[in-house]
Short mmCIF file of C-alpha atoms and ligand atoms in Angstrom, two decimals:
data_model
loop_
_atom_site.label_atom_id
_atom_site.label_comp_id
_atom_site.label_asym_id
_atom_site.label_seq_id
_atom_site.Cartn_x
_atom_site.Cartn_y
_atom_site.Cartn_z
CA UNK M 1 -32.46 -3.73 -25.26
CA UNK M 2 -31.25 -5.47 -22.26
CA UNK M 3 -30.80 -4.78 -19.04
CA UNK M 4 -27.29 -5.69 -19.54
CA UNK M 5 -26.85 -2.66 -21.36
CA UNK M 6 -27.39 -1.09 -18.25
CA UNK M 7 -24.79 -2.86 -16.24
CA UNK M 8 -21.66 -0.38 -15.56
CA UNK M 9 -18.85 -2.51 -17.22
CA UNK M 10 -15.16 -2.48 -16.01
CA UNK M 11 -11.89 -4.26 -16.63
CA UNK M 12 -10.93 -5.55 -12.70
CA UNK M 13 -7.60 -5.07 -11.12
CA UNK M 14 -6.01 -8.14 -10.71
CA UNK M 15 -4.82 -8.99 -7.09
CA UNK M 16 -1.53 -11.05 -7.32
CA UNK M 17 -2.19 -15.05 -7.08
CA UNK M 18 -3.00 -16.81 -3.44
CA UNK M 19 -1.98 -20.24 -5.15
CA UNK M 20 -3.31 -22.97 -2.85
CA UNK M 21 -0.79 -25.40 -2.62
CA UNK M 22 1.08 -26.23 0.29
CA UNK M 23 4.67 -26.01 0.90
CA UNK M 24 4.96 -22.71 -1.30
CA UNK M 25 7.27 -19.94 -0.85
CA UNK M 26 5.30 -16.85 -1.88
CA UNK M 27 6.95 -14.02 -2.94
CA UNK M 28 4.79 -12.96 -5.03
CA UNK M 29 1.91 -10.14 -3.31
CA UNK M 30 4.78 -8.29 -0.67
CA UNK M 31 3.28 -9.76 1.87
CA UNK M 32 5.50 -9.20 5.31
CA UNK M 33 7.46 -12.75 6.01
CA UNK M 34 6.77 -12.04 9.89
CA UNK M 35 4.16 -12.67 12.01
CA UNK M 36 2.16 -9.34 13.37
CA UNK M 37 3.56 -7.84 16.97
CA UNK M 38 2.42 -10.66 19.79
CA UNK M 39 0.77 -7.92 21.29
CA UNK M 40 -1.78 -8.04 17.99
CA UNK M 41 -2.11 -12.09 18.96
CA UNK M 42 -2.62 -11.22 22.22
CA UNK M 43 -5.60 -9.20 21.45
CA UNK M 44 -6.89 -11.93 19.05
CA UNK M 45 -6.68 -14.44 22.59
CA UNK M 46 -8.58 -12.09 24.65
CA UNK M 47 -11.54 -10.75 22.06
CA UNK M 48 -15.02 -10.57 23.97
CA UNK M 49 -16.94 -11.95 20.65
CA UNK M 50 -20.04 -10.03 22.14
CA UNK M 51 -18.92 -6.95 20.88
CA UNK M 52 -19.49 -8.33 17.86
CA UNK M 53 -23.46 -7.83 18.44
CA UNK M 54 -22.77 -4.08 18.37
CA UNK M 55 -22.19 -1.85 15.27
CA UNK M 56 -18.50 -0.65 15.56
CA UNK M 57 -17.33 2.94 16.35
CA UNK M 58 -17.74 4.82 12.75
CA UNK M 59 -15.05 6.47 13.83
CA UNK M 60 -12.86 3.77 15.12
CA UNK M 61 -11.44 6.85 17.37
CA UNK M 62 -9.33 4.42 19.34
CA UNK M 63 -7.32 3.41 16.44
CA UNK M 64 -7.11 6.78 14.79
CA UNK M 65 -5.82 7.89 18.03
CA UNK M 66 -3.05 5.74 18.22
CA UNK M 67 -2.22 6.88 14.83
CA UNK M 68 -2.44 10.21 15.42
CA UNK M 69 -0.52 10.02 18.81
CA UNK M 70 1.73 7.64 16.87
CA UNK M 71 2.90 10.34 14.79
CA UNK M 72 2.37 13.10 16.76
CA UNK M 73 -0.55 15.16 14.65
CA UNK M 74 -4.27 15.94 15.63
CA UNK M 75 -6.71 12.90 15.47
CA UNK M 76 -8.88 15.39 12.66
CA UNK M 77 -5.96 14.85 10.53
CA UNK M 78 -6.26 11.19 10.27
CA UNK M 79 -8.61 8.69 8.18
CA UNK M 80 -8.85 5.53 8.61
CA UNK M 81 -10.17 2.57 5.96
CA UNK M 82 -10.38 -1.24 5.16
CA UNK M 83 -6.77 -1.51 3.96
CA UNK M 84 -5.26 1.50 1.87
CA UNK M 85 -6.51 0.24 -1.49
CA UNK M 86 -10.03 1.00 0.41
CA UNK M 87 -8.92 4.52 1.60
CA UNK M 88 -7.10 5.24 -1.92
CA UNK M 89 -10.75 4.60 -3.52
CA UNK M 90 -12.35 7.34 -1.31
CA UNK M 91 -9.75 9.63 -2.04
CA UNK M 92 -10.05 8.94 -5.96
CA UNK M 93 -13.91 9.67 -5.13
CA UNK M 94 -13.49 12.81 -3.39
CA UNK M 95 -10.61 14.75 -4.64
CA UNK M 96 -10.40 13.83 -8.03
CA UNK M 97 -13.78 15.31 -9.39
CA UNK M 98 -12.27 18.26 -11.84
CA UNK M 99 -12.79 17.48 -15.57
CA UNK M 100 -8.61 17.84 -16.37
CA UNK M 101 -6.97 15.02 -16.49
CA UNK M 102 -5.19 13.40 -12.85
CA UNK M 103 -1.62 12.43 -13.52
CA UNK M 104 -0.09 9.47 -12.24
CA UNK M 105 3.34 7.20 -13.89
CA UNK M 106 2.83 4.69 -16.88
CA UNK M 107 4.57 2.11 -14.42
CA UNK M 108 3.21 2.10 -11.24
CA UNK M 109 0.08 0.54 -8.95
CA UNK M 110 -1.86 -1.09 -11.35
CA UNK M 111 -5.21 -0.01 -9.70
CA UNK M 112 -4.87 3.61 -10.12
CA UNK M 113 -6.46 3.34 -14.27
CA UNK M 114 -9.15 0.87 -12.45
CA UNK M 115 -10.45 3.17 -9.94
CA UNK M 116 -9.88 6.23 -12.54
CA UNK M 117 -12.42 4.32 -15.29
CA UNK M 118 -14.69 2.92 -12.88
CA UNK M 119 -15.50 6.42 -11.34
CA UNK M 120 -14.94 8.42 -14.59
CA UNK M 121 -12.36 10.10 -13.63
CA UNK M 122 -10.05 11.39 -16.94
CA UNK M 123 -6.18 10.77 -16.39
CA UNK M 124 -2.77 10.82 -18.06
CA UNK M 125 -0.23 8.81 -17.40
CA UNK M 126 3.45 10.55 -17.20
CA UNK M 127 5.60 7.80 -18.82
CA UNK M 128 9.27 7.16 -15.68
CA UNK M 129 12.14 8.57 -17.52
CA UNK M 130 14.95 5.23 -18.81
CA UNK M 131 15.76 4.80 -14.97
CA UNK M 132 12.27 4.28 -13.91
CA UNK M 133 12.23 7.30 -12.05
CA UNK M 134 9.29 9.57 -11.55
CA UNK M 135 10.74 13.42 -12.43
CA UNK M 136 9.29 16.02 -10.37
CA UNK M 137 9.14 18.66 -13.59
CA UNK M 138 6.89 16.37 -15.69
CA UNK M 139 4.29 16.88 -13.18
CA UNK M 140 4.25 20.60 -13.03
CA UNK M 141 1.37 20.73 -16.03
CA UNK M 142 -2.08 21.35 -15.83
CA UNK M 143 -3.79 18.49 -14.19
CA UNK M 144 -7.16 17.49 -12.04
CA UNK M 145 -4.57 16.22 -9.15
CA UNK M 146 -1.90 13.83 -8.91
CA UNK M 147 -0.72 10.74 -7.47
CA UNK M 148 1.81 8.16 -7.17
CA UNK M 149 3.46 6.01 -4.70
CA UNK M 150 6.32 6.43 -2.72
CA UNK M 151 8.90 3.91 -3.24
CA UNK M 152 7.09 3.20 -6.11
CA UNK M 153 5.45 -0.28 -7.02
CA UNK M 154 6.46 -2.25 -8.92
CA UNK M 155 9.98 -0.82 -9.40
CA UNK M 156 10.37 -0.15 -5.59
CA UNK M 157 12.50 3.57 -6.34
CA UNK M 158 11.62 6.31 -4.19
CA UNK M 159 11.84 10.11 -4.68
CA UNK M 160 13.61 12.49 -2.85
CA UNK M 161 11.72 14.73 -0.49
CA UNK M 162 12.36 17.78 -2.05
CA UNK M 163 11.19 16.76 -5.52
CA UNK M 164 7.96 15.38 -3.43
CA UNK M 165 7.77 19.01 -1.84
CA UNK M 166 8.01 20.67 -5.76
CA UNK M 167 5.26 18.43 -6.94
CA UNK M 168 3.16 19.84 -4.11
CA UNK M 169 4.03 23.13 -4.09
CA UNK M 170 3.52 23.57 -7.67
CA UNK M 171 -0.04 21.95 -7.83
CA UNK M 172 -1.54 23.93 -5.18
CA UNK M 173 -4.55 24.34 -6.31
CA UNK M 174 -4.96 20.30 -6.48
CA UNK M 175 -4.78 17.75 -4.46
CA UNK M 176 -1.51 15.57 -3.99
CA UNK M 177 -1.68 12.07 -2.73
CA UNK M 178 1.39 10.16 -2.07
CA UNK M 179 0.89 6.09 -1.69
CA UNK M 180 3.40 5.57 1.40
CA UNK M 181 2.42 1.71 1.09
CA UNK M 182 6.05 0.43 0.99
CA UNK M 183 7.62 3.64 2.89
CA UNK M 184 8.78 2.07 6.08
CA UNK M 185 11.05 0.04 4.26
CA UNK M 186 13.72 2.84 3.43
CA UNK M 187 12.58 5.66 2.05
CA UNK M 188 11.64 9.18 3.71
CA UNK M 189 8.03 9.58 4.39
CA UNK M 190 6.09 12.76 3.63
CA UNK M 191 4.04 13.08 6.46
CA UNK M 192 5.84 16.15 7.89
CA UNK M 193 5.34 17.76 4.86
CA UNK M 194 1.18 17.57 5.85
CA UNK M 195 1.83 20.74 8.41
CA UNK M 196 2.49 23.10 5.43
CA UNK M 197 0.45 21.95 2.83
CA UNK M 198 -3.04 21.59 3.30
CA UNK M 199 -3.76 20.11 -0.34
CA UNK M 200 -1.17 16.86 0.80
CA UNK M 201 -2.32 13.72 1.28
CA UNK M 202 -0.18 10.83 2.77
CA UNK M 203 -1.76 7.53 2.64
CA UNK M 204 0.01 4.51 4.57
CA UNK M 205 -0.77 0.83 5.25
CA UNK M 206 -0.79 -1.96 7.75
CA UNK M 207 -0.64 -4.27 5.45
CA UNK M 208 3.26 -4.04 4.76
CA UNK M 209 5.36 -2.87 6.98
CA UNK M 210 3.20 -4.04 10.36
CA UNK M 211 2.87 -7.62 8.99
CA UNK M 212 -1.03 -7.58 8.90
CA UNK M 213 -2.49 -7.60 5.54
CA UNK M 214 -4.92 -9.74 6.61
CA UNK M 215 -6.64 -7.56 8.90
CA UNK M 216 -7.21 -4.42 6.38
CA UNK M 217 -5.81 -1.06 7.85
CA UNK M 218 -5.67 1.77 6.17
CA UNK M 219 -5.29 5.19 6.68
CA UNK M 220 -4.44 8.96 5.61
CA UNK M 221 -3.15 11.95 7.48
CA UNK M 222 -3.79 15.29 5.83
CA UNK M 223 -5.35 18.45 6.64
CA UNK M 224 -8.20 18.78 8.37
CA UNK M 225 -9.65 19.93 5.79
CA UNK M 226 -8.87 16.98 3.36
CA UNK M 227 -9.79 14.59 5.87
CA UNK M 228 -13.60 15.85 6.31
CA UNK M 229 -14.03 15.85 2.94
CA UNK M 230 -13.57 12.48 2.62
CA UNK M 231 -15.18 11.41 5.90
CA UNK M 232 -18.14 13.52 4.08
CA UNK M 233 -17.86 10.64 0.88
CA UNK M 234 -16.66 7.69 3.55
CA UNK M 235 -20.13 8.69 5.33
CA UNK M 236 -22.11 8.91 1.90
CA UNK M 237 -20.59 5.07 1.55
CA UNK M 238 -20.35 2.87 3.99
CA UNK M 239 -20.39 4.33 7.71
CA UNK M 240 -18.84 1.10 9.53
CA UNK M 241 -15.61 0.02 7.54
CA UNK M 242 -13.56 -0.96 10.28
CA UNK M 243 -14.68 -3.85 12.67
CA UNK M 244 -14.10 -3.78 16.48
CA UNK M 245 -11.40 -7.08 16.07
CA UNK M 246 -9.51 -4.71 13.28
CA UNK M 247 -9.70 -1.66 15.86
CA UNK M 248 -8.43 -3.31 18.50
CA UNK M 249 -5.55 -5.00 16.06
CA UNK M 250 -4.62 -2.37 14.43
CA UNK M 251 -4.32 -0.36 18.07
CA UNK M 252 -1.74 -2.94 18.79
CA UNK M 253 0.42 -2.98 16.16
CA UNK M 254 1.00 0.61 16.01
CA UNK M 255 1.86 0.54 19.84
CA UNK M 256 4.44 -2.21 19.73
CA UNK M 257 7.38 0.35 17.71
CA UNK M 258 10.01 -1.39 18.84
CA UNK M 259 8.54 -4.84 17.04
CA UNK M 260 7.82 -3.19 14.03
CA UNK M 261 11.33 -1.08 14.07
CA UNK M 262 13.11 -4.74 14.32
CA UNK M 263 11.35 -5.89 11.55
CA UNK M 264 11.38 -3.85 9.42
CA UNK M 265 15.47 -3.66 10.18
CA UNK M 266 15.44 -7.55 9.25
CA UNK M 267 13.64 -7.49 6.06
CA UNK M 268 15.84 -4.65 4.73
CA UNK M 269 19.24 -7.15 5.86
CA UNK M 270 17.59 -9.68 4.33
CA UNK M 271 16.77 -7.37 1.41
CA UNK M 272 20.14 -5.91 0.42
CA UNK M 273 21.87 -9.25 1.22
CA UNK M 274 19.49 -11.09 -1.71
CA UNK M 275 20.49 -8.02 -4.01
CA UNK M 276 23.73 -9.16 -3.65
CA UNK M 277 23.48 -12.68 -4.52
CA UNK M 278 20.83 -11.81 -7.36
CA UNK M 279 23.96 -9.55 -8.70
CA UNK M 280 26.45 -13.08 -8.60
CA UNK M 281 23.61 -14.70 -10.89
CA UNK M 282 23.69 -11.86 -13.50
CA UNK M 283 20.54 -9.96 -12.60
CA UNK M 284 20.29 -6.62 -12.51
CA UNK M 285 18.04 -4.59 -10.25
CA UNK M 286 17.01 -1.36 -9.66
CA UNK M 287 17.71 -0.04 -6.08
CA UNK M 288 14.59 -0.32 -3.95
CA UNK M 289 13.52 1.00 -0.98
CA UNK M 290 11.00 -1.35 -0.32
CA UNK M 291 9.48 -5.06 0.40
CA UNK M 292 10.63 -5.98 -2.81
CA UNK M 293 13.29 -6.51 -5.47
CA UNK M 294 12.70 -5.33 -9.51
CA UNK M 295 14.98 -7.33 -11.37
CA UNK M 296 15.98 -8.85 -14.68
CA UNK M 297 18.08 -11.36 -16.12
CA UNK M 298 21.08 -10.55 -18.75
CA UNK M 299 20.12 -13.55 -20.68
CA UNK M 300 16.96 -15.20 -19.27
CA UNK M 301 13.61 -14.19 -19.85
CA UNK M 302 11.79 -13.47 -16.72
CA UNK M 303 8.49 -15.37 -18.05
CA UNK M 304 10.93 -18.34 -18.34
CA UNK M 305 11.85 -17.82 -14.78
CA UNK M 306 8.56 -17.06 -13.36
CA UNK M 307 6.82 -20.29 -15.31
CA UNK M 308 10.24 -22.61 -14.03
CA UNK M 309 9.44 -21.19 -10.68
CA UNK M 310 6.03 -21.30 -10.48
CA UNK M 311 6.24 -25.71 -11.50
CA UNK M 312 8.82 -25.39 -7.81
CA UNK M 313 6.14 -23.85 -6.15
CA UNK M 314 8.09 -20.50 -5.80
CA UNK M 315 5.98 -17.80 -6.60
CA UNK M 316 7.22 -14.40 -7.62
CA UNK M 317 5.23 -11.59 -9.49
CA UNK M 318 5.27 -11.02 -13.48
CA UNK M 319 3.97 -7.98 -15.29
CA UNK M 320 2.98 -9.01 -18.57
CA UNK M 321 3.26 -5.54 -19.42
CA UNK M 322 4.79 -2.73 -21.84
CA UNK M 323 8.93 -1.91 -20.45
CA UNK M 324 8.56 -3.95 -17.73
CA UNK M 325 7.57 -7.34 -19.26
CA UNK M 326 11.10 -8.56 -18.44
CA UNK M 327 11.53 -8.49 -14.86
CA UNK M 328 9.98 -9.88 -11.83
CA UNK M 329 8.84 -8.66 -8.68
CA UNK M 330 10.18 -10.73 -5.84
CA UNK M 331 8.92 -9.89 -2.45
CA UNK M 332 11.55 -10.22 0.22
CA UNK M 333 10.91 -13.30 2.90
CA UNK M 334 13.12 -14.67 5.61
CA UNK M 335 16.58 -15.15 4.90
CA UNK M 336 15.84 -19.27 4.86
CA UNK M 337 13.14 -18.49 2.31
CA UNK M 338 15.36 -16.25 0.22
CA UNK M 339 18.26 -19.00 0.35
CA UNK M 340 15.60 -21.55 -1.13
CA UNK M 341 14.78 -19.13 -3.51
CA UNK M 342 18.16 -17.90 -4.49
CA UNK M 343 19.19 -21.78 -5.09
CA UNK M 344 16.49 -22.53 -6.93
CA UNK M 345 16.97 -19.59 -9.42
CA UNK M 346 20.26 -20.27 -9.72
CA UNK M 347 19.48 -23.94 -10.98
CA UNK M 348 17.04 -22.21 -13.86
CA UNK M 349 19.46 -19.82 -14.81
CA UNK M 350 22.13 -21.91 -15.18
CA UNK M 351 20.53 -24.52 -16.94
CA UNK M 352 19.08 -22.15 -19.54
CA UNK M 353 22.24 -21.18 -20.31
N1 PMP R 401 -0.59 0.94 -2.70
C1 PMP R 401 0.35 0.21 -3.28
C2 PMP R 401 1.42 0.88 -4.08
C3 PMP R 401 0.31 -1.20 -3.19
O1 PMP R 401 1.23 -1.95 -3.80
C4 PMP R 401 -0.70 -1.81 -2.41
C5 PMP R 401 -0.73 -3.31 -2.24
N2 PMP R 401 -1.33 -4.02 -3.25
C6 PMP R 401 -1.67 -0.98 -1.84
C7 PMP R 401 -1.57 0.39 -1.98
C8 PMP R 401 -2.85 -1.54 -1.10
O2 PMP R 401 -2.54 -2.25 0.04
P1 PMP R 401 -3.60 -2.55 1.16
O3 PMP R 401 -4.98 -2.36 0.59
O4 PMP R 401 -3.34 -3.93 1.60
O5 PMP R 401 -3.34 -1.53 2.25
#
């Protein structure tokens, strides 16, 4: 006996790489190309580091209520957390607790089985039909509560809203949580969905869309009723997640629409334009609706490209995994970023041939 045997063991999700070489081009964690709103650097100028000597607002009501007043709902509705991946966690803790199975796709964020084993939580996973797309009928079985993203990761499809609104309406009686990480980037959010069904939870990010991974935001708008249950777990946690300087940030951000609206606008340009070219060099891809490209070669292997790119210090993302173990994951970066990128590939591919 040992008190290793006592140690709660668990297989880690593993973030994408943060290589630490310099002149890189990383497309490899969808990671926003652009700088946050100035109005998020002007904060950063002016921050009084003596509020530093004070616990932060549990609540961090200032931020919530820009969210809320952001998109027009009730502040009870919203929760806020350290990034989403931090709000996701509570929401595995708190809603998931029946002993049926949850049900989320075989392909999809690869941190859904961690948090599932590491809080016991029994799941299935509903394999994507040949297209990679999530059907709305296969989740219509008895389950514990479902979720998924929305455009989902790593594929970057998105579902309609009215297969969204069947998945909810048919699992009434458990909790629904769609991951809106990558939403901003072209698909339809189901926020307004949240008014009629009180077992819907959205959960978005800062992290993408608003150019500010760094600075962890997270949040969720649901019911009210959703949303004190898991201030009731948040509270049996951690009560300070979010720090003053993340408050204020995120406060900004959501404030400056017309920064993020341009943004966004670019990266989707600069998305559909690399499609294009990706096309000309015999890739295929499947059409996303996010920060990111899914594609694979007709005659290269994508670990050959992603090792060839790697030793150029362009990183992309590679799943060594089951159906998907020939593609990559680019993330979408400026358009002089993508050129470099797209001329560089096109070197490898050719010179495979
Ligand atoms: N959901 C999905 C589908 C993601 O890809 C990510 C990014 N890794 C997250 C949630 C978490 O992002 P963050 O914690 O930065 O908000």
């Amino acid at each position: 006996m040992s008190w290793e045997d006592n140690v709660r063991k668990v297989v880690p999700y593993v973030p994408g790489e943060q290589p630490k070489v310099a002149d890189k081009i990383k497309l490899n964690t969808n990671e926003n190309p652009y700088p946050p709103s100035p109005k998020v650097g002007n904060v950063l100028k002016n921050f009084d580091a003596n509020s530093l000597r004070l616990y932060p607002d549990p609540e961090a009501f200032k931020l919530t209520e820009a969210i809320a007043s952001y998109y027009g709902v009730d502040n009870n509705k919203v929760f806020v957390g350290v990034g989403s991946d931090d709000v996701l966690a509570m929401c595995f803790l708190t809603f998931f607790a029946s002993s049926k199975p949850i049900l989320f796709p075989d392909i999809t964020y690869s941190f859904y089985d961690v948090w599932a084993k590491v809080f016991n939580i029994p799941y299935k996973t509903i394999p994507l039909d040949d297209d990679f797309k999530i059907s709305c009928d296969d989740y219509m079985q008895d389950n514990g509560g479902v979720i998924f993203p929305n455009p989902n990761a790593p594929t970057g499809r998105d579902m309609s809203l009215s297969d969204i609104e069947k998945i909810v309406k048919n699992n009434s009686n458990q909790v629904v949580i769609v991951d809106e990480a990558y939403v901003d980037f072209g698909a339809q959010s189901a926020l307004g969905l949240t008014d009629k069904y009180d077992n819907l939870l959205v959960v978005q990010t800062f992290s993408k869309s608003r150019s500010m991974a760094g600075a962890r935001i997270g949040f969720a708008i649901g019911s009210k009723k959703l949303i004190s249950y898991l201030n009731d777990v948040k509270y049996s946690f951690n009560s300070y997640t979010l720090s003053p300087l993340s408050i204020e940030l995120g406060k900004a951000a959501i404030e400056d629409d017309e920064y993020f609206k341009k943004t966004c606008s670019k990266l989707i340009a600069t998305r559909e334009n690399s499609v294009d070219r990706l096309k000309e060099l015999g890739f295929s891809c499947i059409d996303s609706k996010s920060n990111f490209i899914f594609a694979k070669h007709k005659t290269c292997s994508a670990r050959y490209i992603f090792e060839s790119l790697k030793k150029k210090n362009i990183f992309v993302r590679y799943f060594d995994k089951p159906r998907i173990d020939n593609y990559l994951r680019i993330t979408v970066g400026t358009d002089e970023q993508m050129d470099i990128f797209i001329k560089t590939l096109k070197t490898i591919v050719e010179t495979e041939k």
